[in-house]
Short mmCIF file of C-alpha atoms in Angstrom, two decimals:
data_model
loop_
_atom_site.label_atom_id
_atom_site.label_comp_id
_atom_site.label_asym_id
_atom_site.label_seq_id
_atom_site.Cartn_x
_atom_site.Cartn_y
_atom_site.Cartn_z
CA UNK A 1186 56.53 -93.36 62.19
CA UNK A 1187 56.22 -96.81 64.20
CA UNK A 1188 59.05 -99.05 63.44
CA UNK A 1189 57.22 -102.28 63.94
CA UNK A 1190 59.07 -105.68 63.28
CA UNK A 1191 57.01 -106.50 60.11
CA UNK A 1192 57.50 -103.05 58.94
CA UNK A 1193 61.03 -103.06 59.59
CA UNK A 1194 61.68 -106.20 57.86
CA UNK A 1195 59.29 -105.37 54.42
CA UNK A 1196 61.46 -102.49 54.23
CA UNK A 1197 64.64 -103.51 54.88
CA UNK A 1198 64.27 -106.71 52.60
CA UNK A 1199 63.22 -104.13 49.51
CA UNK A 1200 66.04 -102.34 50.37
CA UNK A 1201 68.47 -105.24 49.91
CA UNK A 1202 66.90 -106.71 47.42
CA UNK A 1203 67.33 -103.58 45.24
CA UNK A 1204 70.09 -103.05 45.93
CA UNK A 1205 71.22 -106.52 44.88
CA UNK A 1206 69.07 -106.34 41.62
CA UNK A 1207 70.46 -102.49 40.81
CA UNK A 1208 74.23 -104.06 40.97
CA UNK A 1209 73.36 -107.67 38.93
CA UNK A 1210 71.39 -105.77 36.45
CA UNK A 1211 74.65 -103.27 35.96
CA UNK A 1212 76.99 -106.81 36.20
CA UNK A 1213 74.70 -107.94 33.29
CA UNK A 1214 74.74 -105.01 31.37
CA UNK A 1215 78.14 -104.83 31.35
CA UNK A 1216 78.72 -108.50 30.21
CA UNK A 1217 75.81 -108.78 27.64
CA UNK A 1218 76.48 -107.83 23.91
CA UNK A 1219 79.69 -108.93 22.32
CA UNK A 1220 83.08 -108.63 23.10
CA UNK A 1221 85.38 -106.70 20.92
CA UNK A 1222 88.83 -106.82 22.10
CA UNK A 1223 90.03 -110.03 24.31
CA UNK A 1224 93.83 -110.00 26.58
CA UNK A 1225 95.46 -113.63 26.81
CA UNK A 1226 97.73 -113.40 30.07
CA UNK A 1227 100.27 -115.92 30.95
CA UNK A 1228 101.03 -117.45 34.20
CA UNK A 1229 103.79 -114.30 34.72
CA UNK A 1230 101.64 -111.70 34.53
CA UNK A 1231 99.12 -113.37 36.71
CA UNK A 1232 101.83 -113.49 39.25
CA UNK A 1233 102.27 -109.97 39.44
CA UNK A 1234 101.09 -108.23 42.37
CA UNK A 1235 99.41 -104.54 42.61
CA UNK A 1236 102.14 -103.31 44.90
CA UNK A 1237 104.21 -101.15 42.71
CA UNK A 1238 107.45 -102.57 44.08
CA UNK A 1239 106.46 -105.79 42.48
CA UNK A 1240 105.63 -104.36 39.20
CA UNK A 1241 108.85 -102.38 39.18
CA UNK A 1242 110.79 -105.40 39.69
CA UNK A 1243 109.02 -107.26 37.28
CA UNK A 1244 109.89 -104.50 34.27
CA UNK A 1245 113.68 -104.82 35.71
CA UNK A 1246 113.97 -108.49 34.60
CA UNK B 1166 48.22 -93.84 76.96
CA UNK B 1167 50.91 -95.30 74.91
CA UNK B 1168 54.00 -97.46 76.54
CA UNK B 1169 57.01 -95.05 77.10
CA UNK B 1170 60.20 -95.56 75.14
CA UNK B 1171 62.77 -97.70 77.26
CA UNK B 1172 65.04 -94.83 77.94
CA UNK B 1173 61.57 -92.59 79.51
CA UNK B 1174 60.93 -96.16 81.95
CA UNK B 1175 64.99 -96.16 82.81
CA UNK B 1176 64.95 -92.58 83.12
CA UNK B 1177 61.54 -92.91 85.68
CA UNK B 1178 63.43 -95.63 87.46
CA UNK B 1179 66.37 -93.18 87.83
CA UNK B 1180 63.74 -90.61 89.35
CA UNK B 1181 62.25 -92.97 91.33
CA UNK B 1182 65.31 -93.63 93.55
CA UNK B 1183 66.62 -90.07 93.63
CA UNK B 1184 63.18 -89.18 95.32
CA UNK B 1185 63.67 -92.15 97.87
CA UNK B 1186 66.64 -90.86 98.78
CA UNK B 1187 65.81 -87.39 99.41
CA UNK B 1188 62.54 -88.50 100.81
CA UNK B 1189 64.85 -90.16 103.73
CA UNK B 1190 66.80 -87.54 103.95
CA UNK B 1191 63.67 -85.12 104.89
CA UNK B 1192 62.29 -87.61 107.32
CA UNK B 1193 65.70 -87.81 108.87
CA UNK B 1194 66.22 -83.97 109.30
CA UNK B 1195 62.76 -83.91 110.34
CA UNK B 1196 61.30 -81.87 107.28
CA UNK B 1197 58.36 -83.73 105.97
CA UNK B 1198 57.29 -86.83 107.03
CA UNK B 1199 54.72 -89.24 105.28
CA UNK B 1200 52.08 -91.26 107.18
CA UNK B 1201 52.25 -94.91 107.26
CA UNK B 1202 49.26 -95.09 104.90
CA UNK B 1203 51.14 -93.11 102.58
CA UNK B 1204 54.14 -94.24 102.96
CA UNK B 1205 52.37 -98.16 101.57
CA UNK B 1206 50.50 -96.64 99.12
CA UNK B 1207 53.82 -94.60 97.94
CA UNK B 1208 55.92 -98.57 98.17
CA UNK B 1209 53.32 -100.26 96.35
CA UNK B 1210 52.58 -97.22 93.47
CA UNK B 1211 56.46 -97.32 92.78
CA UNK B 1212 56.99 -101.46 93.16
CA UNK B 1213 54.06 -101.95 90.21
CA UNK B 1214 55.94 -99.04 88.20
CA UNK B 1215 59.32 -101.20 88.41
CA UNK B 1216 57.66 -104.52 88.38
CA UNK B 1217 56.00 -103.42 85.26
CA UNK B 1218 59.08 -101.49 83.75
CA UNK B 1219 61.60 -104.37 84.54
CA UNK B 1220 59.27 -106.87 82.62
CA UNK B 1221 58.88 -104.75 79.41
CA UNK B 1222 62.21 -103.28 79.03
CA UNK B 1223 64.47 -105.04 81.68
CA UNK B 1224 65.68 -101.52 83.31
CA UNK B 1225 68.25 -101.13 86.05
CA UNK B 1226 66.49 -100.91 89.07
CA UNK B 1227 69.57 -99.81 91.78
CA UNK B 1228 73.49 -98.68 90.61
CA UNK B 1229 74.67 -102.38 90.63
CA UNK B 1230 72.54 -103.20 87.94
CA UNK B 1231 73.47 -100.04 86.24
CA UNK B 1232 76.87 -100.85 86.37
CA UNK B 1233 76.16 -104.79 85.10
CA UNK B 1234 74.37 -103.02 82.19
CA UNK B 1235 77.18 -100.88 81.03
CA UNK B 1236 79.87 -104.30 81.20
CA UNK B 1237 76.87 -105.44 79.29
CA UNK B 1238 76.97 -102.76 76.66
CA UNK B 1239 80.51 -102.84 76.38
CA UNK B 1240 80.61 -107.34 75.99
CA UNK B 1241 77.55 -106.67 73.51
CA UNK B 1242 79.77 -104.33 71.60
CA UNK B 1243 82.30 -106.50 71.49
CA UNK B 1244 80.87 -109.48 70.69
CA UNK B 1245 79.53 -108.07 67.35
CA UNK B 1246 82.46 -106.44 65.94
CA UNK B 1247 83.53 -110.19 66.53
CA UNK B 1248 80.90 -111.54 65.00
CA UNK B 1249 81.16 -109.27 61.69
CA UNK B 1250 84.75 -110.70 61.83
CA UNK B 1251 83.99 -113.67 61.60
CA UNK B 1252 81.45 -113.66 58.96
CA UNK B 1253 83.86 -111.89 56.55
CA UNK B 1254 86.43 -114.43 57.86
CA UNK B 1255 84.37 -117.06 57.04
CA UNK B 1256 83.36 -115.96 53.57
CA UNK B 1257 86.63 -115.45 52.67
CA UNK B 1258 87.87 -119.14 53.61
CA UNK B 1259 85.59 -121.24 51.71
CA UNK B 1260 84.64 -118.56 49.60
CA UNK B 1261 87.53 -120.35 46.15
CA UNK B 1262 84.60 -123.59 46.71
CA UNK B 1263 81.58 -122.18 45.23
CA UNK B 1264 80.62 -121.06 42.23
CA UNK B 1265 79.22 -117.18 41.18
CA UNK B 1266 75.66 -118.64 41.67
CA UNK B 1267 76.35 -120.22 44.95
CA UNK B 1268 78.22 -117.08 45.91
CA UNK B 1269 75.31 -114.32 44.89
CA UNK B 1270 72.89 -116.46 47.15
CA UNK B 1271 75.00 -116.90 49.98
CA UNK B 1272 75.69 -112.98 50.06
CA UNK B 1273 71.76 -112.42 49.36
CA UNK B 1274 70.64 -114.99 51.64
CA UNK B 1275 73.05 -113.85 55.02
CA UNK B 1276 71.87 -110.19 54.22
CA UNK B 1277 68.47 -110.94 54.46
CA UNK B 1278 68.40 -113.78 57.09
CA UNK B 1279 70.61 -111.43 59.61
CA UNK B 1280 68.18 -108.42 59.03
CA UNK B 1281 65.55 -111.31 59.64
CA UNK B 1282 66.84 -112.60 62.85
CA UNK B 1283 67.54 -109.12 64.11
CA UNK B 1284 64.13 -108.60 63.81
CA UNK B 1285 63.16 -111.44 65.30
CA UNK B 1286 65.17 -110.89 68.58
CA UNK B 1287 64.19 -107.81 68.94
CA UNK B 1288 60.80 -108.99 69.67
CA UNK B 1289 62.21 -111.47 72.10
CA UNK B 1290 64.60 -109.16 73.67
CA UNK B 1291 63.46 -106.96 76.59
CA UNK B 1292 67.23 -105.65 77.07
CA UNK B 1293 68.21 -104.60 73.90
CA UNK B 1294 72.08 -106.15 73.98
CA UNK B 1295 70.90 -108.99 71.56
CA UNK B 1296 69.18 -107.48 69.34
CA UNK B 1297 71.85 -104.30 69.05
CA UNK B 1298 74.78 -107.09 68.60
CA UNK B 1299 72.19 -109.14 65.51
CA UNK B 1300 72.05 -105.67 63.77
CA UNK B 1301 75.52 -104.62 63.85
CA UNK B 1302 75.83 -108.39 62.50
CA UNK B 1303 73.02 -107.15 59.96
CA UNK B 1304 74.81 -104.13 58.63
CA UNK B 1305 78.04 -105.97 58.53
CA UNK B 1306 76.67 -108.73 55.93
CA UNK B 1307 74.82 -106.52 53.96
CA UNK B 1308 77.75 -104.04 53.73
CA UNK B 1309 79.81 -107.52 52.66
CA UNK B 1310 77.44 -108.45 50.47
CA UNK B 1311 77.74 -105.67 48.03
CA UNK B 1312 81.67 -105.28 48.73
CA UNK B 1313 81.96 -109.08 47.39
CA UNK B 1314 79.71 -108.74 44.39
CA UNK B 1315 82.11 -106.04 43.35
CA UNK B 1316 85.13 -108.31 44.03
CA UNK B 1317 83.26 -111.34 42.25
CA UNK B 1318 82.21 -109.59 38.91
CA UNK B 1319 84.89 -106.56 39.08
CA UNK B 1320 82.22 -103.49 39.87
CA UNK B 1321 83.86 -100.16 38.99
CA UNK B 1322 83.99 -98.62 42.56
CA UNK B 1323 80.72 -96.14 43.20
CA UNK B 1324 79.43 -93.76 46.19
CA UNK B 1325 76.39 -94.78 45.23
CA UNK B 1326 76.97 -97.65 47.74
CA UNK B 1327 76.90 -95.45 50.39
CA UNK B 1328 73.16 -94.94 50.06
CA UNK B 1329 71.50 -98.10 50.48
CA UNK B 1330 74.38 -99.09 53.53
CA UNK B 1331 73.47 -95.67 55.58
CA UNK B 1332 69.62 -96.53 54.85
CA UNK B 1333 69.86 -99.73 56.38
CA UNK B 1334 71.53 -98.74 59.16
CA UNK B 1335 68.94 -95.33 59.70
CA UNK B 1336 66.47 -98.28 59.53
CA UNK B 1337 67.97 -100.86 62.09
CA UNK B 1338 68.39 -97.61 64.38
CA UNK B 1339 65.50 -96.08 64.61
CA UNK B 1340 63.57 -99.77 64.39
CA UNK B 1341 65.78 -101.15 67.15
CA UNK B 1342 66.84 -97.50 69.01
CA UNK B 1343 70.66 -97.85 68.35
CA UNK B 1344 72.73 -95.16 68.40
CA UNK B 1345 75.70 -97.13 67.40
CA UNK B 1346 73.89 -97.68 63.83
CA UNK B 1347 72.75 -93.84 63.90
CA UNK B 1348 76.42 -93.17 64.30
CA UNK B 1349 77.16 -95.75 60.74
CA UNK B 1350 74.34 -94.40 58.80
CA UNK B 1351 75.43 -90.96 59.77
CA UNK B 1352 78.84 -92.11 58.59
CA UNK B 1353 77.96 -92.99 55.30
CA UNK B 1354 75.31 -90.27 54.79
CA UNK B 1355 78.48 -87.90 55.40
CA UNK B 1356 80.90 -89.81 53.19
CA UNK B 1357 78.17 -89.53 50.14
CA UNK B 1358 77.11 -86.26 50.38
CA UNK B 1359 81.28 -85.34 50.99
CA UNK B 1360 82.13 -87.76 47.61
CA UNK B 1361 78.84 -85.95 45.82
CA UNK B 1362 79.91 -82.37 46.48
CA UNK B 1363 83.84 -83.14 45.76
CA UNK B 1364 82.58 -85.06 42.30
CA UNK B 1365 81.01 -81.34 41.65
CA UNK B 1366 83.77 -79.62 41.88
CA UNK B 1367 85.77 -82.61 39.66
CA UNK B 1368 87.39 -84.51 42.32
CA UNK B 1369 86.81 -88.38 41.86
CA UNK B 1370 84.78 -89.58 44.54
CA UNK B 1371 87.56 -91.62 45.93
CA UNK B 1372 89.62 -88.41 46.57
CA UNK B 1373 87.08 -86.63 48.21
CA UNK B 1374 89.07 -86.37 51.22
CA UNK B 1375 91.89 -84.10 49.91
CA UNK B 1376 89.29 -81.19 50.01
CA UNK B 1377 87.70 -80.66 53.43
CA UNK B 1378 85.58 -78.48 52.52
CA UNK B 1379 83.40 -80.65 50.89
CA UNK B 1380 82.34 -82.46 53.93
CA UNK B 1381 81.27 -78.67 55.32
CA UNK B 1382 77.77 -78.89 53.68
CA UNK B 1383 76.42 -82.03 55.10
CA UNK B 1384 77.05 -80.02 58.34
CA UNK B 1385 74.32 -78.07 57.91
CA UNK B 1386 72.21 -81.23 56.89
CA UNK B 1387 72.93 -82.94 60.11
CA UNK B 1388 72.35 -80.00 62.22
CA UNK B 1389 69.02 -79.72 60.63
CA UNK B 1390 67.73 -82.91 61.31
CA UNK B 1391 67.27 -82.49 64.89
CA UNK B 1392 65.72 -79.29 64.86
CA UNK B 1393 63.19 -80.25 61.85
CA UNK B 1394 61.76 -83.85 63.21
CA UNK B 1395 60.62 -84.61 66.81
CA UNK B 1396 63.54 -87.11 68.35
CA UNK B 1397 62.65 -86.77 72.15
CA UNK B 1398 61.33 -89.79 72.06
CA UNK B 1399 64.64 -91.51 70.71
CA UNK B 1400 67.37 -91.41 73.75
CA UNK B 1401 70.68 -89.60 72.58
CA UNK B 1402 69.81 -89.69 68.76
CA UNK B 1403 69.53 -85.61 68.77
CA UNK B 1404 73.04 -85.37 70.43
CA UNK B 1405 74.53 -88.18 67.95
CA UNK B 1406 73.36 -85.57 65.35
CA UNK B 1407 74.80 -82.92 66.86
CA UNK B 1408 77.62 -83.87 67.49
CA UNK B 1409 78.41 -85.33 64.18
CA UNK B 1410 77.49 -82.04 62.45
CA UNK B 1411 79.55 -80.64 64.63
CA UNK B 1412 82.63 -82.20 63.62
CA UNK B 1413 81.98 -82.00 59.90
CA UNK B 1414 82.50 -78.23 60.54
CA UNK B 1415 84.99 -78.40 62.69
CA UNK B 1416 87.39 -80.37 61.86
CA UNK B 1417 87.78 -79.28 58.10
CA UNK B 1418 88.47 -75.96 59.51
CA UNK B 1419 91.08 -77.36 61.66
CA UNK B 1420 92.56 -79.50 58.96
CA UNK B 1421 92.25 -76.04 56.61
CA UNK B 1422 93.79 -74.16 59.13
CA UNK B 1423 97.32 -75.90 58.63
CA UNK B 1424 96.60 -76.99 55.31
CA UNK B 1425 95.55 -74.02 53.42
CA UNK B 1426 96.43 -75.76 50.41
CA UNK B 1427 94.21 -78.22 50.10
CA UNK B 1428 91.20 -75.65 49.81
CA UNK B 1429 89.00 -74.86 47.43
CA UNK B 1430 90.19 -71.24 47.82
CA UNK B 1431 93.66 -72.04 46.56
CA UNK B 1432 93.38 -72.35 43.25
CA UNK B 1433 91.89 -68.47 42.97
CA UNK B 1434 94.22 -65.67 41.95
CA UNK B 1435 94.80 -63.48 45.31
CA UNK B 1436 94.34 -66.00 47.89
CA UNK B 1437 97.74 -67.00 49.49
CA UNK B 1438 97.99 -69.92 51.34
CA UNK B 1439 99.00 -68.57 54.41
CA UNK B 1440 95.79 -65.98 54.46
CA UNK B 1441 93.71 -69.27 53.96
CA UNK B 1442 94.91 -70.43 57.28
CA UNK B 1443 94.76 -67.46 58.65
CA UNK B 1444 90.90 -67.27 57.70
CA UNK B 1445 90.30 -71.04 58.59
CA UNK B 1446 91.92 -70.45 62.21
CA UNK B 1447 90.18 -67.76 62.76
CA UNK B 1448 86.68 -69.18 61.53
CA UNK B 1449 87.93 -72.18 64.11
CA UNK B 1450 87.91 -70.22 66.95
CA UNK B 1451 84.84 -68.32 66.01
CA UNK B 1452 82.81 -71.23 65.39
CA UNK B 1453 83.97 -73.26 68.53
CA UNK B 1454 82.99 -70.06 70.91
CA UNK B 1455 79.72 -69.70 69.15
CA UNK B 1456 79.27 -73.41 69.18
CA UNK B 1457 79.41 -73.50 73.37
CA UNK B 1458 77.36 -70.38 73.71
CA UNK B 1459 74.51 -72.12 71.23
CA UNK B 1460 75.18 -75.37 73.54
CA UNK B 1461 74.60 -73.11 76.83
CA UNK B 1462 71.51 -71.38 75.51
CA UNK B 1463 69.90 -74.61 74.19
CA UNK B 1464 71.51 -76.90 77.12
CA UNK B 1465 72.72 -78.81 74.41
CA UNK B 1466 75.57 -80.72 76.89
CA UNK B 1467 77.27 -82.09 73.40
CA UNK B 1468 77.98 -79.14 71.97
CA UNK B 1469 79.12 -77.36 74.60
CA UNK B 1470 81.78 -80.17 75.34
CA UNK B 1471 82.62 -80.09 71.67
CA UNK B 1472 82.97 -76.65 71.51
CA UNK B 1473 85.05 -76.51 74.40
CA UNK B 1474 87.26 -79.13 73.05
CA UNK B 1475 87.38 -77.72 69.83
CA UNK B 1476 88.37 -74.42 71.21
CA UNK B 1477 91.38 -75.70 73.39
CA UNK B 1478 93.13 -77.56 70.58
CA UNK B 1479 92.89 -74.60 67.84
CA UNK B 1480 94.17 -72.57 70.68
CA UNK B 1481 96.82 -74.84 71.53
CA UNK B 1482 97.94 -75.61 68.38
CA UNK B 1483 98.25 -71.75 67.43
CA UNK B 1484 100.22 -71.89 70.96
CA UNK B 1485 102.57 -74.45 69.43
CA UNK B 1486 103.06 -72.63 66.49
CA UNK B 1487 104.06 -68.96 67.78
CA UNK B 1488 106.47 -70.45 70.51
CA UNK B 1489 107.41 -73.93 70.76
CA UNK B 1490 110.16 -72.89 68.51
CA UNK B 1491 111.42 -69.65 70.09
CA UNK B 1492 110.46 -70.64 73.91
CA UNK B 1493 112.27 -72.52 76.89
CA UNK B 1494 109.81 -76.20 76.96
CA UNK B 1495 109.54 -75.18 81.11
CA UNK B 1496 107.72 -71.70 79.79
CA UNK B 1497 105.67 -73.27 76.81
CA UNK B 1498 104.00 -76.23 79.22
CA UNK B 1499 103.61 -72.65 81.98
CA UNK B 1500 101.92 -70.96 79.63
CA UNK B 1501 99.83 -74.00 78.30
CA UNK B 1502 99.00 -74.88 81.88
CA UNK B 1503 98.24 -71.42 82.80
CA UNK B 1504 95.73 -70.79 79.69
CA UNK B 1505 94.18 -74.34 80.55
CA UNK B 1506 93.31 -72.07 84.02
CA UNK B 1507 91.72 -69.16 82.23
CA UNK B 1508 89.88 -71.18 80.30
CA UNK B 1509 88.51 -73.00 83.86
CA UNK B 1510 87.51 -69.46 85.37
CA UNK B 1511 85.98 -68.43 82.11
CA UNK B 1512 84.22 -71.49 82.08
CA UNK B 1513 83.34 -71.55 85.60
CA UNK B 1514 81.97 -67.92 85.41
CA UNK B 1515 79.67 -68.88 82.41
CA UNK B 1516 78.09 -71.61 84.10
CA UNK B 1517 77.42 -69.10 87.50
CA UNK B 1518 75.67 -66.28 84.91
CA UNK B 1519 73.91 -69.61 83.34
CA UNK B 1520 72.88 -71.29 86.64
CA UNK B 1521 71.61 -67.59 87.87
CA UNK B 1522 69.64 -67.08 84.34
CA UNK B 1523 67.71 -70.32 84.82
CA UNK B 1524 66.62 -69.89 88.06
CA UNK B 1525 63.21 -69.47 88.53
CA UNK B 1526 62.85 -71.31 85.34
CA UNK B 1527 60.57 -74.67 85.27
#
């Protein structure tokens, strides 16, 4: 096969640009239709971090 | 008669100057000496050769520049992991200003425009350092471009990833004839079929690690490759295969071979951890010996240094494990030194029965 520039770049542009379209379509999929359970969080769970430690400490107080 | 690959006109070049050499040499000792009409006609056949060479593929016509080219290599190297860094870097500093629109096309449009420019260079770029540094820089945005969108909109983690990244990296190195991005897509080809075959045997793809096995197939695969499609053409690409199948054999049966838990094997009545190791070692050292006599019969270089290296540390480590414990260190690092000799003579003997096999040969 002869890479040449041209060739290179229609493929490798189809390439990305399916492979942006596969993960919005999935990112839209996932979003569309309506939601049926919602979680308010406050401004101390927001805080928490996704070290465990920090979790830990958090149940302590 | 089509143009030769750069690494046939460096390779020519190469030849070129060995003959001038020897052709002194011969002249000197009073061997063979060329007439002054061939002597010119000899000069001027090999000046158009590099004239012509240097202009399409900017060789290295003498050592020095051979030496410039590999500071070269290693500054072109460099200079795009740094550049990757600092488009991540970058992203991630302004990245709280824009909105999810702003932020899709951004990640869209540096993917394409890099693969773009890469391609562009390349055109432009006798030498190949520019254009190997734009499609590292390629790879790198396109691999950050679907890492962000599953930041941005919370993506459940996939190996499906792993796909389009390895085919965009097969393409920029066959396209541009990089082994550095035949060494990523290889990568990632590795880590999906590993992920694929662990998901089979109910291992979440993120875990695919804890069974070594997995990543024993895609040996095979990479092995393959070589010997199914033509890659003379492509300088060291065959060897980067190699050697990568190589170690996805290799080193899970290293890893197995103190780890006998962590195999598939395990979890079947009858099979005792320490037998697993036992078998795994054993397969090691079988593999690695058969590995440098495939390397010597195909003068496959790669393997054979793989092999050998291979061989040495299950050895050594099997060393460590009978008598580190019960021997004096001064008698340990004697014996270690002293198998490190055996293994020279065996060696040294396999390359004489070699050396006297191929004579004769073409």
């Amino acid at each position: 096969v002869k890479f040449t520039p041209w060739k290179t770049f229609v493929a490798g542009g189809a390439l990305i640009l399916v492979a942006n379209a596969v993960a919005l379509g999935g990112v839209y999929l996932n979003h569309h239709g309506t939601v049926d359970s919602r979680v308010a969080l406050s401004q101390r769970e927001l805080g928490v971090g996704s070290w465990r430690g920090d979790a830990l400490a958090v149940c302590r107080t | 008669m089509s143009d030769p690959p750069r690494s046939e006109a460096q390779q020519r070049a190469d030849d070129m100057a060995v003959f001038q050499t020897e052709l002194a040499r011969l002249e000197a000792e009073g061997v063979l000496r060329l007439d002054a009409a061939q002597q010119q006609t000899l000069r001027q056949h090999h000046a158009a050769l590099l004239a012509s060479f240097a202009v399409r593929f900017d060789i290295d016509r003498d050592t020095r520049a051979k030496q410039m080219s590999l500071g070269m290599r290693v500054a072109s190297f460099l200079g795009a992991l740094a550049l990757a860094a600092s488009v991540f870097f970058l992203f991630y500093q302004f990245w709280g200003l824009f909105d999810e629109t702003v932020q899709v096309t951004i990640l869209l449009g540096a993917a394409l425009a890099s693969l773009g420019l890469t391609l562009w260079i390349q055109t432009r770029d006798a030498s190949g350092y520019f254009s190997k540094l734009a499609a590292l820089v390629a790879f790198a945005c396109f691999v950050l471009n679907l890492v962000m969108f599953g930041q941005i909109f919370n993506i459940t983690p996939t190996d499906r990833a792993l796909i389009p990244w390895g085919v965009l990296a097969l393409l920029l190195a066959y396209a541009c004839d990089l082994r550095l991005l035949l060494a990523a897509g290889i990568c990632c080809v590795i880590a999906w079929v590993g992920t694929r075959v662990g998901q089979w045997g109910g291992i979440y793809w993120l875990n695919a690690g804890e069974r070594p096995e997995n990543f024993i197939p895609v040996a095979a695969l990479l092995f393959a490759v070589p010997a199914l499609f033509d890659l003379r053409r492509r300088s060291g690409f065959a060897a980067t295969y190699r050697i990568f199948g190589l170690l996805c054999l290799l080193l899970p049966m290293l890893i197995l071979g103190h780890w006998g838990a962590a195999s598939y094997l395990a979890g079947f009545e009858g099979f005792e951890t320490h037998n697993i190791e036992a078998g795994y070692q054993l397969a090691g050292f079988v593999a690695s010996a058969l590995t440098i006599w495939l390397g010597a019969r195909h003068q496959w270089p790669e393997a054979i240094n793989t092999g050998i290296i291979f061989f040495v540390i299950f050895l050594y480590t099997k060393f460590f494990n009978w008598w580190w414990e019960i021997m004096p260190k001064y008698l340990f690092f004697l014996l270690l030194g002293l198998s490190a000799i055996l293994i020279l003579v065996v060696l040294r003997r396999l390359r004489r029965v070699l050396g006297s096999g191929g004579e004769g040969r073409p």
